Tab-separated table of C-alpha atoms in Angstrom:
chain	number	residue	atom	x	y	z
A	212	GLU	CA	7.440	-13.555	-37.041
A	213	PRO	CA	5.651	-12.992	-33.701
A	214	GLU	CA	7.867	-13.100	-30.642
A	215	VAL	CA	7.593	-13.582	-26.929
A	216	THR	CA	8.908	-10.428	-25.292
A	217	GLN	CA	10.265	-10.137	-21.764
A	218	THR	CA	11.048	-7.098	-19.665
A	219	PRO	CA	13.343	-6.081	-18.160
A	220	SER	CA	16.325	-7.795	-19.726
A	221	HIS	CA	18.281	-7.446	-16.493
A	222	GLN	CA	16.945	-6.896	-12.976
A	223	VAL	CA	19.098	-6.330	-9.927
A	224	THR	CA	17.445	-6.513	-6.531
A	225	GLN	CA	18.378	-6.852	-2.880
A	226	MET	CA	17.673	-9.996	-0.924
A	227	GLY	CA	14.218	-9.928	0.611
A	228	GLN	CA	12.745	-7.589	-1.990
A	229	GLU	CA	9.848	-8.470	-4.252
A	230	VAL	CA	10.372	-8.632	-8.002
A	231	ILE	CA	7.968	-8.943	-10.901
A	232	LEU	CA	9.196	-10.307	-14.198
A	233	ARG	CA	7.030	-9.444	-17.166
A	234	CYS	CA	6.274	-11.310	-20.356
A	235	VAL	CA	4.063	-10.704	-23.354
A	236	PRO	CA	3.341	-14.084	-24.982
A	237	ILE	CA	2.447	-14.488	-28.640
A	238	SER	CA	-1.085	-13.249	-29.030
A	239	ASN	CA	-2.921	-16.398	-30.169
A	240	HIS	CA	-1.115	-18.739	-27.793
A	241	LEU	CA	-2.988	-20.434	-24.983
A	242	TYR	CA	-0.308	-22.115	-22.879
A	243	PHE	CA	2.223	-20.113	-20.908
A	244	TYR	CA	5.333	-21.166	-19.030
A	245	TRP	CA	8.165	-19.939	-16.891
A	246	TYR	CA	11.538	-21.657	-16.906
A	247	ARG	CA	14.744	-20.659	-15.203
A	248	GLN	CA	18.414	-21.291	-15.823
A	249	ILE	CA	20.880	-20.858	-12.990
A	250	LEU	CA	24.293	-19.949	-14.367
A	251	GLY	CA	26.039	-23.039	-15.692
A	252	GLN	CA	23.072	-25.318	-15.082
A	253	LYS	CA	20.240	-26.726	-17.133
A	254	VAL	CA	17.026	-24.974	-18.023
A	255	GLU	CA	14.432	-25.978	-15.411
A	256	PHE	CA	10.663	-25.937	-15.608
A	257	LEU	CA	8.951	-23.746	-13.030
A	258	VAL	CA	5.274	-23.509	-13.911
A	259	SER	CA	2.722	-23.865	-16.670
A	260	PHE	CA	-0.457	-21.827	-16.971
A	261	TYR	CA	-3.555	-22.506	-19.020
A	262	ASN	CA	-7.090	-21.217	-18.954
A	263	ASN	CA	-6.239	-18.667	-16.255
A	264	GLU	CA	-4.864	-21.134	-13.783
A	265	ILE	CA	-1.716	-23.023	-12.964
A	266	SER	CA	-1.798	-26.403	-14.677
A	267	GLU	CA	1.470	-27.727	-13.279
A	268	LYS	CA	4.303	-26.487	-11.098
A	269	SER	CA	7.658	-27.882	-10.103
A	270	GLU	CA	8.982	-28.287	-6.575
A	271	ILE	CA	11.069	-25.163	-7.180
A	272	PHE	CA	7.861	-23.134	-7.475
A	273	ASP	CA	7.181	-22.712	-3.773
A	274	ASP	CA	5.006	-20.187	-1.952
A	275	GLN	CA	7.450	-17.381	-2.745
A	276	PHE	CA	6.480	-17.595	-6.406
A	277	SER	CA	3.242	-16.640	-8.107
A	278	VAL	CA	2.070	-16.081	-11.657
A	279	GLU	CA	-0.646	-13.933	-13.066
A	280	ARG	CA	-2.184	-12.996	-16.372
A	281	PRO	CA	-3.613	-9.663	-15.319
A	282	ASP	CA	-4.964	-8.255	-18.559
A	283	GLY	CA	-5.136	-10.867	-21.306
A	284	SER	CA	-1.780	-9.930	-22.821
A	285	ASN	CA	0.808	-9.902	-20.029
A	286	PHE	CA	2.015	-12.913	-18.068
A	287	THR	CA	3.968	-12.133	-14.917
A	288	LEU	CA	6.136	-14.032	-12.469
A	289	LYS	CA	6.365	-12.585	-8.980
A	290	ILE	CA	8.936	-13.561	-6.397
A	291	ARG	CA	7.757	-12.249	-3.037
A	292	SER	CA	10.958	-12.221	-1.028
A	293	THR	CA	14.007	-12.902	-3.148
A	294	LYS	CA	16.888	-15.063	-1.990
A	295	LEU	CA	20.435	-15.173	-3.295
A	296	GLU	CA	19.723	-18.547	-4.888
A	297	ASP	CA	16.948	-17.008	-6.991
A	298	SER	CA	19.639	-15.387	-9.140
A	299	ALA	CA	19.145	-16.897	-12.581
A	300	MET	CA	17.966	-16.264	-16.110
A	301	TYR	CA	14.182	-16.539	-16.233
A	302	PHE	CA	12.572	-17.499	-19.521
A	303	CYS	CA	8.959	-17.039	-20.437
A	304	ALA	CA	7.505	-19.291	-23.139
A	305	SER	CA	4.189	-19.735	-24.867
A	306	ARG	CA	2.605	-22.056	-27.364
A	307	ALA	CA	-0.547	-22.812	-29.230
A	308	GLY	CA	-1.898	-26.301	-28.626
A	309	GLY	CA	0.374	-28.956	-30.137
A	310	SER	CA	3.061	-26.568	-31.345
A	311	PRO	CA	6.609	-26.183	-30.014
A	312	LEU	CA	7.407	-23.701	-27.283
A	313	HIS	CA	8.421	-20.186	-28.277
A	314	PHE	CA	10.795	-18.621	-25.781
A	315	GLY	CA	11.511	-15.028	-24.925
A	316	ASN	CA	15.045	-13.663	-24.589
A	317	GLY	CA	14.935	-13.989	-20.835
A	318	THR	CA	15.335	-11.735	-17.814
A	319	ARG	CA	18.579	-12.019	-15.927
A	320	LEU	CA	17.765	-11.641	-12.227
A	321	THR	CA	20.635	-10.798	-9.897
A	322	VAL	CA	19.915	-10.887	-6.167
A	323	THR	CA	22.537	-9.172	-4.009
B	124	ALA	CA	9.738	-39.549	-15.341
B	125	GLN	CA	11.545	-38.423	-18.416
B	126	SER	CA	15.200	-37.346	-18.459
B	127	VAL	CA	17.429	-35.930	-21.164
B	128	THR	CA	21.199	-36.354	-21.103
B	129	GLN	CA	23.688	-34.392	-23.122
B	130	LEU	CA	26.940	-36.253	-22.901
B	131	ASP	CA	29.298	-33.403	-23.737
B	132	SER	CA	29.322	-30.109	-21.864
B	133	GLN	CA	31.730	-28.519	-24.354
B	134	VAL	CA	32.613	-29.314	-27.962
B	135	PRO	CA	35.387	-27.304	-29.634
B	136	VAL	CA	35.751	-27.662	-33.404
B	137	PHE	CA	37.447	-25.875	-36.261
B	138	GLU	CA	35.504	-23.965	-38.876
B	139	GLU	CA	34.203	-26.109	-41.752
B	140	ALA	CA	34.626	-29.326	-39.744
B	141	PRO	CA	31.642	-31.626	-39.131
B	142	VAL	CA	30.115	-31.751	-35.676
B	143	GLU	CA	27.850	-34.063	-33.709
B	144	LEU	CA	26.257	-33.061	-30.422
B	145	ARG	CA	24.963	-36.044	-28.509
B	146	CYS	CA	21.653	-36.391	-26.738
B	147	ASN	CA	20.046	-39.394	-25.084
B	148	TYR	CA	16.642	-39.582	-23.525
B	149	SER	CA	14.950	-41.970	-21.172
B	150	SER	CA	11.242	-42.315	-21.097
B	151	SER	CA	8.714	-45.043	-20.641
B	152	VAL	CA	6.405	-43.396	-23.131
B	153	SER	CA	6.702	-41.989	-26.626
B	154	VAL	CA	8.396	-38.645	-26.757
B	155	TYR	CA	8.679	-35.554	-28.808
B	156	LEU	CA	12.264	-34.306	-29.057
B	157	PHE	CA	13.695	-30.881	-29.746
B	158	TRP	CA	16.967	-29.067	-30.151
B	159	TYR	CA	17.179	-25.420	-29.106
B	160	VAL	CA	20.081	-23.014	-29.625
B	161	GLN	CA	21.012	-20.122	-27.360
B	162	TYR	CA	23.329	-17.499	-28.793
B	163	PRO	CA	25.158	-15.270	-26.289
B	164	ASN	CA	22.786	-12.973	-24.404
B	165	GLN	CA	19.782	-14.257	-26.303
B	166	GLY	CA	16.825	-16.545	-25.684
B	167	LEU	CA	16.187	-20.095	-26.770
B	168	GLN	CA	15.536	-20.582	-30.491
B	169	LEU	CA	14.067	-23.780	-31.884
B	170	LEU	CA	16.476	-25.539	-34.276
B	171	LEU	CA	14.415	-28.595	-35.098
B	172	LYS	CA	11.882	-31.034	-33.728
B	173	TYR	CA	10.907	-34.674	-33.972
B	174	LEU	CA	7.245	-35.435	-33.429
B	175	SER	CA	6.647	-38.519	-35.585
B	176	GLY	CA	7.310	-39.877	-39.068
B	177	SER	CA	10.742	-39.721	-40.679
B	178	THR	CA	13.500	-40.246	-38.145
B	179	LEU	CA	15.811	-37.796	-39.886
B	180	VAL	CA	14.713	-34.245	-39.286
B	181	LYS	CA	16.183	-31.149	-40.825
B	182	GLY	CA	16.256	-27.811	-39.091
B	183	ILE	CA	17.451	-24.301	-39.594
B	184	ASN	CA	21.040	-23.257	-40.299
B	185	GLY	CA	21.935	-26.582	-41.922
B	186	PHE	CA	21.474	-28.692	-38.796
B	187	GLU	CA	19.820	-32.092	-38.762
B	188	ALA	CA	19.119	-34.750	-36.159
B	189	GLU	CA	18.267	-38.408	-36.234
B	190	PHE	CA	15.820	-40.049	-33.873
B	191	ASN	CA	17.025	-43.524	-32.940
B	192	LYS	CA	14.493	-45.362	-30.823
B	193	SER	CA	16.634	-48.442	-30.186
B	194	GLN	CA	19.488	-46.319	-28.868
B	195	THR	CA	17.175	-43.721	-27.309
B	196	SER	CA	19.222	-41.013	-28.969
B	197	PHE	CA	18.579	-37.789	-30.851
B	198	HIS	CA	22.021	-36.547	-31.888
B	199	LEU	CA	22.414	-33.220	-33.663
B	200	ARG	CA	24.734	-32.960	-36.665
B	201	LYS	CA	26.060	-30.426	-39.110
B	202	PRO	CA	28.444	-31.389	-41.923
B	203	SER	CA	30.365	-28.093	-41.945
B	204	VAL	CA	30.197	-25.527	-39.139
B	205	HIS	CA	30.707	-21.775	-39.234
B	206	ILE	CA	32.075	-19.384	-36.657
B	207	SER	CA	28.522	-18.100	-36.257
B	208	ASP	CA	27.377	-21.523	-34.993
B	209	THR	CA	29.194	-20.851	-31.726
B	210	ALA	CA	26.426	-21.105	-29.125
B	211	GLU	CA	24.915	-23.288	-26.417
B	212	TYR	CA	22.753	-26.131	-27.716
B	213	PHE	CA	20.018	-27.732	-25.646
B	214	CYS	CA	18.274	-31.012	-26.267
B	215	ALA	CA	14.777	-31.252	-24.806
B	216	GLY	CA	12.044	-33.838	-24.600
B	217	GLU	CA	8.350	-33.938	-23.939
B	218	ASN	CA	6.068	-36.895	-23.314
B	219	SER	CA	3.799	-37.176	-26.322
B	220	GLY	CA	0.845	-38.102	-24.148
B	221	GLY	CA	1.285	-35.207	-21.769
B	222	SER	CA	-1.318	-32.519	-21.469
B	223	ASN	CA	0.900	-29.687	-20.282
B	224	TYR	CA	3.456	-29.859	-23.089
B	225	LYS	CA	6.171	-29.536	-20.497
B	226	LEU	CA	9.758	-29.752	-21.737
B	227	THR	CA	12.601	-31.430	-19.903
B	228	PHE	CA	15.969	-30.013	-20.910
B	229	GLY	CA	19.445	-31.466	-20.996
B	230	LYS	CA	22.304	-29.551	-19.402
B	231	GLY	CA	23.409	-28.061	-22.682
B	232	THR	CA	26.483	-28.364	-24.897
B	233	LEU	CA	28.636	-25.347	-25.608
B	234	LEU	CA	29.777	-25.517	-29.224
B	235	THR	CA	32.816	-23.342	-29.899
B	236	VAL	CA	33.857	-22.988	-33.523
B	237	ASN	CA	37.427	-21.815	-33.948
B	238	PRO	CA	38.956	-20.310	-37.111
């Protein structure tokens, strides 16, 4: 069965550094998402992306965050200047229209 | 705005016992409802979904859930659990009229199955 793949599985970075989290959605999917899960808390919506643009973003998704689909297969989340509170598990998800979300295994981001 | 509440943060049970994980939703519109499971160090895997039709939905690994509109609930059940069912379970909802298919998650319930 096709899968959403995320790399790396674990990323450690220093506060203030830029990070890029990478995702390869399922190939025929059209809708792409990033969610995050701070340790011990619920999974929170960050942003949705469709037709090469952001379709919705949460209040968490401030100017430090950006998303891109650079080459038709990858979907990236960039955090420009990381803060300690950005430490979380970040999940990429994709779906075809009307189907449930398929999630990747996540990238655990640790900001020190 | 939609919200999803999971009433129990942790549920410990013994192997082969039945289990029910509770989920309530609040929404002013019709919803689609989902249960996801997260095994340790893994991503979110879809267990089952309710979109429309029969209120009793069956999923993978012997789990089932019942949509109850009058009680705004979507509780997850399994008649006999295994050690391998130990995981975090998330209830999630989505407004059926939404265009972004955005999910709202509950806080999760950690199911621990003991021998």
